[in-house]
Amino acid sequence: RNKQTTAKPVAEVVAELLALKQARGAAPSYLEDLRHRLKRVGAAFCKDACNVTTAEIQAWLDAQGFSRQGYSDYRNRLHLLFNFAVARGYAIDNPVAGVEKIKVRGGETEIFTPEQIARLLANASPEFLPALAIGAFAGVRSAEIERLEWSDIDLAGRYVTVGVNRSKTAGRRIVPICDALQAWLLPYAGRQGRIWPGTHDAFYDPQQETAAATEVKADPEKNVKAQKPVAWKSNALRHSYASYRFAQTGDAGRVAGELGNSAAVVHKHYRELVKPADAERWFAVKPEAPANLITLQKGAL
C-alpha cells in the first residue's frame, strides 16, 4: 500500500486512454463505444483515479438502471480504464475487480412492447423522434442512424438506403419504409443534412430523457392511472424491429437482408419471440392529430 501514485482526475485518465487506443489503430466503432461510455464515467467520477473506490463504482452502476448486458458492458469498460490507470501509476489497484459481475444469459433479447414504443414516440423531442422511429420501424443500428442523412430517406419510393459509408458491416442495403415509419417521417419531408444533428456522445442522452418522460401520473378526474416510466433497453429498437418483422413475414432471409446480418442470426435470436398479432400492433403505431398523440391502430400495414 506504500506504492507511489500520480494524482490524475478520472476524466484525464479517460482522455489519455482514448488517445492511446486511437494511436494504436483501434477500430472506429470500438473507439466510438469506448468514448461514449468512458466520457460518461469521467463526468460521474469527479476525483482522482486513485481515490475511486469499489463501493462508489458499484453504487453508480446499480443506480443507472442498465440492462444485464448494459451493466456488463460498462463494468468491462471500467475494468479496462482502471487497469490502464494502474499500469500508468494513477491508481494502486483496480477497484472494479471487486464490483459484482452479472451473468448475461445466452440468447437474451430485450424488446419493447407496442404500448411502450407508443409512449416513447409520444414523448420524444422533435430532434430525436426521427432516429427513434427509424430504429423502431426499420431496425437500423444506432451507429448507422448517426451517419444517415435525409438524402438516404426516400419517402416517395418508400425505402431507406444504408450505404457502404453508413453501414456497420460495410455492405449496402435497402430497408423498406412501412406505413408507420412513413407517417412519423412525413412531417420532416424536405429536410437536409444529417438525421441526427447532434454529436455521438449526445445521441444517447435523449434515449434516457425520452424514457424518463414516459411516466404517467394518476389523474382521477380524467380516469388516468399512474404508470412508471418505460425503462430504456440497450439495442431494443433493433431487436424489436427484427422480432416483430420476422413474426410478420416469416421470412428470415428477407429480415436478415433488411438488418444487414444472416438468416441464421435471425433464427437464433428473433424466432417466435412475439406473435403475428403483436407484430400487427407494433407496425400500427402511428401519429394522430394532434401531433403529440399516437394510437395503437389495428389494421393493414
PDB file of C-alpha atoms in Angstrom:
ATOM      1  CA  ARG A   1       0.000   0.000   0.000  1.00  0.00           C
ATOM      2  CA  ASN A   2       3.058   2.271   0.118  1.00  0.00           C
ATOM      3  CA  LYS A   3       3.367   2.288  -3.652  1.00  0.00           C
ATOM      4  CA  GLN A   4       3.548   5.828  -5.031  1.00  0.00           C
ATOM      5  CA  THR A   5       0.854   7.045  -7.413  1.00  0.00           C
ATOM      6  CA  THR A   6       0.449  10.129  -9.572  1.00  0.00           C
ATOM      7  CA  ALA A   7      -2.777  12.009  -8.879  1.00  0.00           C
ATOM      8  CA  LYS A   8      -4.779  12.375 -12.075  1.00  0.00           C
ATOM      9  CA  PRO A   9      -8.541  13.022 -12.447  1.00  0.00           C
ATOM     10  CA  VAL A  10     -10.593  10.202 -13.928  1.00  0.00           C
ATOM     11  CA  ALA A  11     -11.605  12.372 -16.892  1.00  0.00           C
ATOM     12  CA  GLU A  12      -7.947  12.940 -17.780  1.00  0.00           C
ATOM     13  CA  VAL A  13      -7.184   9.228 -17.492  1.00  0.00           C
ATOM     14  CA  VAL A  14     -10.088   8.608 -19.866  1.00  0.00           C
ATOM     15  CA  ALA A  15      -8.697  11.118 -22.380  1.00  0.00           C
ATOM     16  CA  GLU A  16      -5.236   9.535 -22.190  1.00  0.00           C
ATOM     17  CA  LEU A  17      -6.603   6.029 -22.710  1.00  0.00           C
ATOM     18  CA  LEU A  18      -8.700   7.108 -25.697  1.00  0.00           C
ATOM     19  CA  ALA A  19      -5.735   8.864 -27.289  1.00  0.00           C
ATOM     20  CA  LEU A  20      -3.611   5.743 -26.871  1.00  0.00           C
ATOM     21  CA  LYS A  21      -6.274   3.467 -28.363  1.00  0.00           C
ATOM     22  CA  GLN A  22      -6.652   5.781 -31.352  1.00  0.00           C
ATOM     23  CA  ALA A  23      -2.889   6.000 -31.874  1.00  0.00           C
ATOM     24  CA  ARG A  24      -2.689   2.213 -31.858  1.00  0.00           C
ATOM     25  CA  GLY A  25      -5.292   1.941 -34.606  1.00  0.00           C
ATOM     26  CA  ALA A  26      -8.348   0.733 -32.702  1.00  0.00           C
ATOM     27  CA  ALA A  27     -11.436   0.177 -34.860  1.00  0.00           C
ATOM     28  CA  PRO A  28     -13.610   3.321 -35.248  1.00  0.00           C
ATOM     29  CA  SER A  29     -16.732   1.550 -33.948  1.00  0.00           C
ATOM     30  CA  TYR A  30     -14.841   0.353 -30.848  1.00  0.00           C
ATOM     31  CA  LEU A  31     -13.431   3.837 -30.278  1.00  0.00           C
ATOM     32  CA  GLU A  32     -16.901   5.381 -30.552  1.00  0.00           C
ATOM     33  CA  ASP A  33     -18.284   2.939 -27.998  1.00  0.00           C
ATOM     34  CA  LEU A  34     -15.335   3.450 -25.658  1.00  0.00           C
ATOM     35  CA  ARG A  35     -15.531   7.229 -25.976  1.00  0.00           C
ATOM     36  CA  HIS A  36     -19.251   7.341 -25.246  1.00  0.00           C
ATOM     37  CA  ARG A  37     -19.122   5.085 -22.206  1.00  0.00           C
ATOM     38  CA  LEU A  38     -15.917   6.360 -20.616  1.00  0.00           C
ATOM     39  CA  LYS A  39     -16.716  10.050 -21.040  1.00  0.00           C
ATOM     40  CA  ARG A  40     -19.889   9.353 -19.106  1.00  0.00           C
ATOM     41  CA  VAL A  41     -17.757   7.693 -16.428  1.00  0.00           C
ATOM     42  CA  GLY A  42     -15.365  10.646 -16.359  1.00  0.00           C
ATOM     43  CA  ALA A  43     -18.257  13.031 -15.782  1.00  0.00           C
ATOM     44  CA  ALA A  44     -19.651  10.853 -12.992  1.00  0.00           C
ATOM     45  CA  PHE A  45     -16.418  10.472 -11.001  1.00  0.00           C
ATOM     46  CA  CYS A  46     -15.024  13.968 -10.458  1.00  0.00           C
ATOM     47  CA  LYS A  47     -11.978  12.909  -8.477  1.00  0.00           C
ATOM     48  CA  ASP A  48      -8.533  11.423  -8.920  1.00  0.00           C
ATOM     49  CA  ALA A  49      -8.477   7.835 -10.169  1.00  0.00           C
ATOM     50  CA  CYS A  50      -6.522   6.705  -7.100  1.00  0.00           C
ATOM     51  CA  ASN A  51      -9.397   7.787  -4.833  1.00  0.00           C
ATOM     52  CA  VAL A  52     -12.240   5.947  -6.598  1.00  0.00           C
ATOM     53  CA  THR A  53     -13.493   3.033  -4.504  1.00  0.00           C
ATOM     54  CA  THR A  54     -15.180  -0.242  -5.334  1.00  0.00           C
ATOM     55  CA  ALA A  55     -18.253   0.826  -3.362  1.00  0.00           C
ATOM     56  CA  GLU A  56     -18.590   4.037  -5.404  1.00  0.00           C
ATOM     57  CA  ILE A  57     -18.375   2.193  -8.720  1.00  0.00           C
ATOM     58  CA  GLN A  58     -20.866  -0.432  -7.549  1.00  0.00           C
ATOM     59  CA  ALA A  59     -23.312   2.244  -6.389  1.00  0.00           C
ATOM     60  CA  TRP A  60     -23.030   4.122  -9.698  1.00  0.00           C
ATOM     61  CA  LEU A  61     -23.607   1.016 -11.819  1.00  0.00           C
ATOM     62  CA  ASP A  62     -26.597  -0.007  -9.682  1.00  0.00           C
ATOM     63  CA  ALA A  63     -28.157   3.461  -9.995  1.00  0.00           C
ATOM     64  CA  GLN A  64     -28.069   3.640 -13.810  1.00  0.00           C
ATOM     65  CA  GLY A  65     -30.876   1.163 -14.484  1.00  0.00           C
ATOM     66  CA  PHE A  66     -28.821  -0.714 -17.068  1.00  0.00           C
ATOM     67  CA  SER A  67     -29.998  -3.944 -18.646  1.00  0.00           C
ATOM     68  CA  ARG A  68     -27.915  -7.004 -17.761  1.00  0.00           C
ATOM     69  CA  GLN A  69     -25.947  -6.539 -20.974  1.00  0.00           C
ATOM     70  CA  GLY A  70     -25.537  -2.811 -20.404  1.00  0.00           C
ATOM     71  CA  TYR A  71     -24.294  -3.363 -16.853  1.00  0.00           C
ATOM     72  CA  SER A  72     -21.794  -5.957 -18.065  1.00  0.00           C
ATOM     73  CA  ASP A  73     -20.566  -3.705 -20.886  1.00  0.00           C
ATOM     74  CA  TYR A  74     -19.983  -0.756 -18.572  1.00  0.00           C
ATOM     75  CA  ARG A  75     -18.251  -2.921 -15.972  1.00  0.00           C
ATOM     76  CA  ASN A  76     -15.892  -4.217 -18.676  1.00  0.00           C
ATOM     77  CA  ARG A  77     -15.046  -0.692 -19.855  1.00  0.00           C
ATOM     78  CA  LEU A  78     -14.475   0.471 -16.277  1.00  0.00           C
ATOM     79  CA  HIS A  79     -12.201  -2.509 -15.659  1.00  0.00           C
ATOM     80  CA  LEU A  80     -10.195  -1.596 -18.764  1.00  0.00           C
ATOM     81  CA  LEU A  81      -9.944   2.030 -17.644  1.00  0.00           C
ATOM     82  CA  PHE A  82      -8.641   1.248 -14.165  1.00  0.00           C
ATOM     83  CA  ASN A  83      -6.268  -1.440 -15.402  1.00  0.00           C
ATOM     84  CA  PHE A  84      -4.806   1.316 -17.563  1.00  0.00           C
ATOM     85  CA  ALA A  85      -4.687   3.645 -14.536  1.00  0.00           C
ATOM     86  CA  VAL A  86      -2.787   1.046 -12.505  1.00  0.00           C
ATOM     87  CA  ALA A  87      -0.327   0.426 -15.332  1.00  0.00           C
ATOM     88  CA  ARG A  88       0.363   4.172 -15.652  1.00  0.00           C
ATOM     89  CA  GLY A  89       0.728   4.705 -11.915  1.00  0.00           C
ATOM     90  CA  TYR A  90      -2.516   6.649 -11.446  1.00  0.00           C
ATOM     91  CA  ALA A  91      -4.002   4.068  -9.053  1.00  0.00           C
ATOM     92  CA  ILE A  92      -2.627   1.437  -6.682  1.00  0.00           C
ATOM     93  CA  ASP A  93      -5.084  -1.274  -7.670  1.00  0.00           C
ATOM     94  CA  ASN A  94      -8.187  -1.780  -9.789  1.00  0.00           C
ATOM     95  CA  PRO A  95     -11.348  -1.051  -7.757  1.00  0.00           C
ATOM     96  CA  VAL A  96     -13.527  -2.690 -10.426  1.00  0.00           C
ATOM     97  CA  ALA A  97     -12.108  -6.114  -9.543  1.00  0.00           C
ATOM     98  CA  GLY A  98     -14.418  -6.246  -6.546  1.00  0.00           C
ATOM     99  CA  VAL A  99     -17.517  -4.994  -8.372  1.00  0.00           C
ATOM    100  CA  GLU A 100     -20.287  -7.571  -8.791  1.00  0.00           C
ATOM    101  CA  LYS A 101     -20.345  -9.459 -12.060  1.00  0.00           C
ATOM    102  CA  ILE A 102     -23.689 -10.177 -13.706  1.00  0.00           C
ATOM    103  CA  LYS A 103     -24.025 -13.152 -15.981  1.00  0.00           C
ATOM    104  CA  VAL A 104     -25.653 -12.294 -19.288  1.00  0.00           C
ATOM    105  CA  ARG A 105     -27.834 -15.193 -20.258  1.00  0.00           C
ATOM    106  CA  GLY A 106     -27.221 -16.510 -23.732  1.00  0.00           C
ATOM    107  CA  GLY A 107     -29.958 -15.653 -26.188  1.00  0.00           C
ATOM    108  CA  GLU A 108     -31.398 -12.857 -24.040  1.00  0.00           C
ATOM    109  CA  THR A 109     -33.078 -10.423 -26.416  1.00  0.00           C
ATOM    110  CA  GLU A 110     -34.810  -7.414 -24.925  1.00  0.00           C
ATOM    111  CA  ILE A 111     -37.596  -5.754 -26.884  1.00  0.00           C
ATOM    112  CA  PHE A 112     -40.209  -3.067 -26.374  1.00  0.00           C
ATOM    113  CA  THR A 113     -43.924  -3.763 -26.455  1.00  0.00           C
ATOM    114  CA  PRO A 114     -46.223  -1.850 -28.831  1.00  0.00           C
ATOM    115  CA  GLU A 115     -47.527   0.112 -25.850  1.00  0.00           C
ATOM    116  CA  GLN A 116     -44.005   1.057 -24.793  1.00  0.00           C
ATOM    117  CA  ILE A 117     -42.876   2.263 -28.214  1.00  0.00           C
ATOM    118  CA  ALA A 118     -46.098   4.263 -28.425  1.00  0.00           C
ATOM    119  CA  ARG A 119     -45.257   6.056 -25.170  1.00  0.00           C
ATOM    120  CA  LEU A 120     -41.647   6.631 -26.227  1.00  0.00           C
ATOM    121  CA  LEU A 121     -42.643   8.148 -29.565  1.00  0.00           C
ATOM    122  CA  ALA A 122     -45.268  10.321 -27.905  1.00  0.00           C
ATOM    123  CA  ASN A 123     -42.627  11.831 -25.598  1.00  0.00           C
ATOM    124  CA  ALA A 124     -39.628  12.091 -27.944  1.00  0.00           C
ATOM    125  CA  SER A 125     -38.273  15.520 -28.825  1.00  0.00           C
ATOM    126  CA  PRO A 126     -38.631  16.673 -32.464  1.00  0.00           C
ATOM    127  CA  GLU A 127     -34.854  16.267 -32.925  1.00  0.00           C
ATOM    128  CA  PHE A 128     -34.750  12.707 -31.594  1.00  0.00           C
ATOM    129  CA  LEU A 129     -38.060  11.377 -32.951  1.00  0.00           C
ATOM    130  CA  PRO A 130     -36.812  10.511 -36.493  1.00  0.00           C
ATOM    131  CA  ALA A 131     -33.926   8.467 -35.085  1.00  0.00           C
ATOM    132  CA  LEU A 132     -36.275   6.699 -32.683  1.00  0.00           C
ATOM    133  CA  ALA A 133     -38.779   5.893 -35.444  1.00  0.00           C
ATOM    134  CA  ILE A 134     -36.109   4.645 -37.869  1.00  0.00           C
ATOM    135  CA  GLY A 135     -34.702   2.335 -35.210  1.00  0.00           C
ATOM    136  CA  ALA A 136     -38.130   1.016 -34.268  1.00  0.00           C
ATOM    137  CA  PHE A 137     -39.642   0.570 -37.736  1.00  0.00           C
ATOM    138  CA  ALA A 138     -36.582  -0.078 -39.923  1.00  0.00           C
ATOM    139  CA  GLY A 139     -34.201  -1.779 -37.498  1.00  0.00           C
ATOM    140  CA  VAL A 140     -31.251   0.442 -38.427  1.00  0.00           C
ATOM    141  CA  ARG A 141     -28.386   0.319 -35.911  1.00  0.00           C
ATOM    142  CA  SER A 142     -27.823   3.380 -33.719  1.00  0.00           C
ATOM    143  CA  ALA A 143     -24.321   3.904 -35.110  1.00  0.00           C
ATOM    144  CA  GLU A 144     -25.769   3.800 -38.644  1.00  0.00           C
ATOM    145  CA  ILE A 145     -28.576   6.227 -37.788  1.00  0.00           C
ATOM    146  CA  GLU A 146     -25.949   8.696 -36.571  1.00  0.00           C
ATOM    147  CA  ARG A 147     -24.354   8.588 -40.041  1.00  0.00           C
ATOM    148  CA  LEU A 148     -27.588   8.684 -42.057  1.00  0.00           C
ATOM    149  CA  GLU A 149     -28.625  11.817 -43.922  1.00  0.00           C
ATOM    150  CA  TRP A 150     -32.077  12.846 -45.091  1.00  0.00           C
ATOM    151  CA  SER A 151     -30.952  12.137 -48.646  1.00  0.00           C
ATOM    152  CA  ASP A 152     -30.849   8.452 -47.640  1.00  0.00           C
ATOM    153  CA  ILE A 153     -34.587   8.545 -46.885  1.00  0.00           C
ATOM    154  CA  ASP A 154     -36.824   8.176 -49.944  1.00  0.00           C
ATOM    155  CA  LEU A 155     -40.348   8.811 -48.684  1.00  0.00           C
ATOM    156  CA  ALA A 156     -41.809   8.651 -52.204  1.00  0.00           C
ATOM    157  CA  GLY A 157     -40.088   5.384 -53.078  1.00  0.00           C
ATOM    158  CA  ARG A 158     -40.640   4.096 -49.533  1.00  0.00           C
ATOM    159  CA  TYR A 159     -37.145   2.886 -48.662  1.00  0.00           C
ATOM    160  CA  VAL A 160     -34.103   3.747 -46.537  1.00  0.00           C
ATOM    161  CA  THR A 161     -30.678   3.288 -48.118  1.00  0.00           C
ATOM    162  CA  VAL A 162     -27.936   2.308 -45.689  1.00  0.00           C
ATOM    163  CA  GLY A 163     -24.904   2.861 -47.893  1.00  0.00           C
ATOM    164  CA  VAL A 164     -21.435   1.400 -47.612  1.00  0.00           C
ATOM    165  CA  ASN A 165     -20.203   4.539 -45.862  1.00  0.00           C
ATOM    166  CA  ARG A 166     -23.089   4.366 -43.363  1.00  0.00           C
ATOM    167  CA  SER A 167     -23.265   0.624 -42.686  1.00  0.00           C
ATOM    168  CA  LYS A 168     -21.506  -1.009 -39.760  1.00  0.00           C
ATOM    169  CA  THR A 169     -20.723  -4.057 -41.906  1.00  0.00           C
ATOM    170  CA  ALA A 170     -19.546  -2.008 -44.928  1.00  0.00           C
ATOM    171  CA  GLY A 171     -22.298  -3.534 -47.051  1.00  0.00           C
ATOM    172  CA  ARG A 172     -25.037  -1.527 -48.764  1.00  0.00           C
ATOM    173  CA  ARG A 173     -28.633  -2.491 -48.017  1.00  0.00           C
ATOM    174  CA  ILE A 174     -32.157  -1.239 -48.674  1.00  0.00           C
ATOM    175  CA  VAL A 175     -34.792  -1.218 -45.931  1.00  0.00           C
ATOM    176  CA  PRO A 176     -38.482  -0.684 -46.793  1.00  0.00           C
ATOM    177  CA  ILE A 177     -40.389   2.164 -45.174  1.00  0.00           C
ATOM    178  CA  CYS A 178     -43.582   0.754 -43.681  1.00  0.00           C
ATOM    179  CA  ASP A 179     -46.747   2.799 -43.226  1.00  0.00           C
ATOM    180  CA  ALA A 180     -45.912   3.588 -39.603  1.00  0.00           C
ATOM    181  CA  LEU A 181     -42.428   4.901 -40.394  1.00  0.00           C
ATOM    182  CA  GLN A 182     -43.798   6.864 -43.344  1.00  0.00           C
ATOM    183  CA  ALA A 183     -46.315   8.543 -41.065  1.00  0.00           C
ATOM    184  CA  TRP A 184     -43.716   9.508 -38.455  1.00  0.00           C
ATOM    185  CA  LEU A 185     -41.248  10.878 -41.024  1.00  0.00           C
ATOM    186  CA  LEU A 186     -43.631  12.794 -43.304  1.00  0.00           C
ATOM    187  CA  PRO A 187     -43.506  15.964 -41.157  1.00  0.00           C
ATOM    188  CA  TYR A 188     -39.740  16.007 -41.828  1.00  0.00           C
ATOM    189  CA  ALA A 189     -40.049  15.800 -45.630  1.00  0.00           C
ATOM    190  CA  GLY A 190     -37.661  18.167 -47.366  1.00  0.00           C
ATOM    191  CA  ARG A 191     -35.109  18.209 -44.561  1.00  0.00           C
ATOM    192  CA  GLN A 192     -31.415  18.184 -45.470  1.00  0.00           C
ATOM    193  CA  GLY A 193     -28.250  17.178 -43.665  1.00  0.00           C
ATOM    194  CA  ARG A 194     -27.874  14.512 -41.033  1.00  0.00           C
ATOM    195  CA  ILE A 195     -30.924  12.906 -39.477  1.00  0.00           C
ATOM    196  CA  TRP A 196     -29.342  13.161 -36.027  1.00  0.00           C
ATOM    197  CA  PRO A 197     -27.895  16.680 -35.869  1.00  0.00           C
ATOM    198  CA  GLY A 198     -26.010  16.211 -32.603  1.00  0.00           C
ATOM    199  CA  THR A 199     -22.756  14.533 -31.647  1.00  0.00           C
ATOM    200  CA  HIS A 200     -22.155  10.856 -30.980  1.00  0.00           C
ATOM    201  CA  ASP A 201     -21.919  11.420 -27.237  1.00  0.00           C
ATOM    202  CA  ALA A 202     -25.150  13.424 -27.239  1.00  0.00           C
ATOM    203  CA  PHE A 203     -27.073  10.721 -29.125  1.00  0.00           C
ATOM    204  CA  TYR A 204     -27.596   8.586 -26.036  1.00  0.00           C
ATOM    205  CA  ASP A 205     -28.834  11.312 -23.688  1.00  0.00           C
ATOM    206  CA  PRO A 206     -32.275  11.718 -25.349  1.00  0.00           C
ATOM    207  CA  GLN A 207     -32.812   7.971 -25.043  1.00  0.00           C
ATOM    208  CA  GLN A 208     -32.833   8.247 -21.251  1.00  0.00           C
ATOM    209  CA  GLU A 209     -34.654  11.588 -21.309  1.00  0.00           C
ATOM    210  CA  THR A 210     -37.396  10.199 -23.538  1.00  0.00           C
ATOM    211  CA  ALA A 211     -37.775   7.110 -21.369  1.00  0.00           C
ATOM    212  CA  ALA A 212     -37.987   9.226 -18.210  1.00  0.00           C
ATOM    213  CA  ALA A 213     -40.652  11.449 -19.804  1.00  0.00           C
ATOM    214  CA  THR A 214     -42.991   8.474 -20.321  1.00  0.00           C
ATOM    215  CA  GLU A 215     -44.022   8.467 -16.665  1.00  0.00           C
ATOM    216  CA  VAL A 216     -47.785   8.891 -16.362  1.00  0.00           C
ATOM    217  CA  LYS A 217     -49.138  10.481 -13.193  1.00  0.00           C
ATOM    218  CA  ALA A 218     -52.514   9.472 -11.845  1.00  0.00           C
ATOM    219  CA  ASP A 219     -55.402  11.827 -12.576  1.00  0.00           C
ATOM    220  CA  PRO A 220     -58.710  10.622 -11.042  1.00  0.00           C
ATOM    221  CA  GLU A 221     -60.685  13.408 -12.732  1.00  0.00           C
ATOM    222  CA  LYS A 222     -59.618  12.161 -16.170  1.00  0.00           C
ATOM    223  CA  ASN A 223     -59.650   8.498 -15.132  1.00  0.00           C
ATOM    224  CA  VAL A 224     -55.915   8.225 -15.845  1.00  0.00           C
ATOM    225  CA  LYS A 225     -53.954   5.566 -13.961  1.00  0.00           C
ATOM    226  CA  ALA A 226     -50.342   6.103 -12.907  1.00  0.00           C
ATOM    227  CA  GLN A 227     -47.690   4.320 -14.971  1.00  0.00           C
ATOM    228  CA  LYS A 228     -43.975   4.013 -14.323  1.00  0.00           C
ATOM    229  CA  PRO A 229     -41.528   5.361 -16.925  1.00  0.00           C
ATOM    230  CA  VAL A 230     -40.575   2.995 -19.725  1.00  0.00           C
ATOM    231  CA  ALA A 231     -37.101   1.630 -18.963  1.00  0.00           C
ATOM    232  CA  TRP A 232     -34.707   2.158 -21.873  1.00  0.00           C
ATOM    233  CA  LYS A 233     -33.290  -1.149 -23.097  1.00  0.00           C
ATOM    234  CA  SER A 234     -29.970  -1.330 -24.887  1.00  0.00           C
ATOM    235  CA  ASN A 235     -30.339  -2.248 -28.598  1.00  0.00           C
ATOM    236  CA  ALA A 236     -34.046  -2.922 -28.024  1.00  0.00           C
ATOM    237  CA  LEU A 237     -35.210  -0.856 -31.024  1.00  0.00           C
ATOM    238  CA  ARG A 238     -33.306  -3.073 -33.460  1.00  0.00           C
ATOM    239  CA  HIS A 239     -34.224  -6.234 -31.547  1.00  0.00           C
ATOM    240  CA  SER A 240     -37.864  -5.175 -31.546  1.00  0.00           C
ATOM    241  CA  TYR A 241     -37.950  -4.500 -35.282  1.00  0.00           C
ATOM    242  CA  ALA A 242     -36.281  -7.836 -36.033  1.00  0.00           C
ATOM    243  CA  SER A 243     -38.666  -9.758 -33.764  1.00  0.00           C
ATOM    244  CA  TYR A 244     -41.877  -8.137 -34.991  1.00  0.00           C
ATOM    245  CA  ARG A 245     -40.764  -8.139 -38.633  1.00  0.00           C
ATOM    246  CA  PHE A 246     -39.914 -11.848 -38.510  1.00  0.00           C
ATOM    247  CA  ALA A 247     -43.295 -12.581 -36.927  1.00  0.00           C
ATOM    248  CA  GLN A 248     -44.945 -10.501 -39.639  1.00  0.00           C
ATOM    249  CA  THR A 249     -43.179 -12.034 -42.656  1.00  0.00           C
ATOM    250  CA  GLY A 250     -41.983 -15.458 -41.501  1.00  0.00           C
ATOM    251  CA  ASP A 251     -39.063 -14.906 -43.885  1.00  0.00           C
ATOM    252  CA  ALA A 252     -35.692 -15.000 -42.112  1.00  0.00           C
ATOM    253  CA  GLY A 253     -33.749 -14.266 -45.282  1.00  0.00           C
ATOM    254  CA  ARG A 254     -35.782 -11.167 -46.032  1.00  0.00           C
ATOM    255  CA  VAL A 255     -35.432  -9.854 -42.486  1.00  0.00           C
ATOM    256  CA  ALA A 256     -31.706 -10.629 -42.475  1.00  0.00           C
ATOM    257  CA  GLY A 257     -31.280  -8.592 -45.652  1.00  0.00           C
ATOM    258  CA  GLU A 258     -33.033  -5.639 -44.054  1.00  0.00           C
ATOM    259  CA  LEU A 259     -30.948  -5.929 -40.887  1.00  0.00           C
ATOM    260  CA  GLY A 260     -27.624  -6.488 -42.595  1.00  0.00           C
ATOM    261  CA  ASN A 261     -26.869  -9.826 -40.953  1.00  0.00           C
ATOM    262  CA  SER A 262     -27.558 -13.517 -41.658  1.00  0.00           C
ATOM    263  CA  ALA A 263     -30.691 -15.658 -41.672  1.00  0.00           C
ATOM    264  CA  ALA A 264     -29.033 -17.870 -39.049  1.00  0.00           C
ATOM    265  CA  VAL A 265     -28.755 -14.904 -36.685  1.00  0.00           C
ATOM    266  CA  VAL A 266     -32.405 -14.009 -37.249  1.00  0.00           C
ATOM    267  CA  HIS A 267     -33.498 -17.592 -36.491  1.00  0.00           C
ATOM    268  CA  LYS A 268     -31.300 -17.806 -33.406  1.00  0.00           C
ATOM    269  CA  HIS A 269     -32.265 -14.536 -31.750  1.00  0.00           C
ATOM    270  CA  TYR A 270     -35.682 -13.467 -33.054  1.00  0.00           C
ATOM    271  CA  ARG A 271     -37.700 -16.581 -33.905  1.00  0.00           C
ATOM    272  CA  GLU A 272     -41.066 -16.800 -32.122  1.00  0.00           C
ATOM    273  CA  LEU A 273     -40.297 -14.057 -29.591  1.00  0.00           C
ATOM    274  CA  VAL A 274     -43.613 -12.426 -30.467  1.00  0.00           C
ATOM    275  CA  LYS A 275     -46.866 -13.424 -32.170  1.00  0.00           C
ATOM    276  CA  PRO A 276     -48.121 -12.135 -35.549  1.00  0.00           C
ATOM    277  CA  ALA A 277     -50.878 -10.249 -33.709  1.00  0.00           C
ATOM    278  CA  ASP A 278     -48.208  -8.414 -31.705  1.00  0.00           C
ATOM    279  CA  ALA A 279     -46.414  -7.524 -34.934  1.00  0.00           C
ATOM    280  CA  GLU A 280     -49.643  -6.099 -36.342  1.00  0.00           C
ATOM    281  CA  ARG A 281     -49.990  -3.847 -33.312  1.00  0.00           C
ATOM    282  CA  TRP A 282     -46.316  -2.797 -33.449  1.00  0.00           C
ATOM    283  CA  PHE A 283     -46.437  -1.673 -37.068  1.00  0.00           C
ATOM    284  CA  ALA A 284     -49.738   0.125 -36.479  1.00  0.00           C
ATOM    285  CA  VAL A 285     -48.289   2.660 -34.026  1.00  0.00           C
ATOM    286  CA  LYS A 286     -48.783   5.929 -35.901  1.00  0.00           C
ATOM    287  CA  PRO A 287     -49.100   9.619 -35.064  1.00  0.00           C
ATOM    288  CA  GLU A 288     -52.524  11.086 -34.746  1.00  0.00           C
ATOM    289  CA  ALA A 289     -53.701  14.706 -34.699  1.00  0.00           C
ATOM    290  CA  PRO A 290     -52.632  16.497 -32.595  1.00  0.00           C
ATOM    291  CA  ALA A 291     -49.087  15.520 -33.496  1.00  0.00           C
ATOM    292  CA  ASN A 292     -48.005  14.637 -29.973  1.00  0.00           C
ATOM    293  CA  LEU A 293     -50.659  11.939 -29.594  1.00  0.00           C
ATOM    294  CA  ILE A 294     -50.485   8.435 -31.031  1.00  0.00           C
ATOM    295  CA  THR A 295     -52.773   5.462 -31.172  1.00  0.00           C
ATOM    296  CA  LEU A 296     -52.309   1.723 -31.386  1.00  0.00           C
ATOM    297  CA  GLN A 297     -54.295   1.215 -34.543  1.00  0.00           C
ATOM    298  CA  LYS A 298     -55.286  -2.206 -35.770  1.00  0.00           C
ATOM    299  CA  GLY A 299     -55.379  -2.804 -39.478  1.00  0.00           C
ATOM    300  CA  ALA A 300     -53.326  -3.211 -42.614  1.00  0.00           C
ATOM    301  CA  LEU A 301     -49.719  -2.026 -42.638  1.00  0.00           C
TER     302      LEU A 301
END
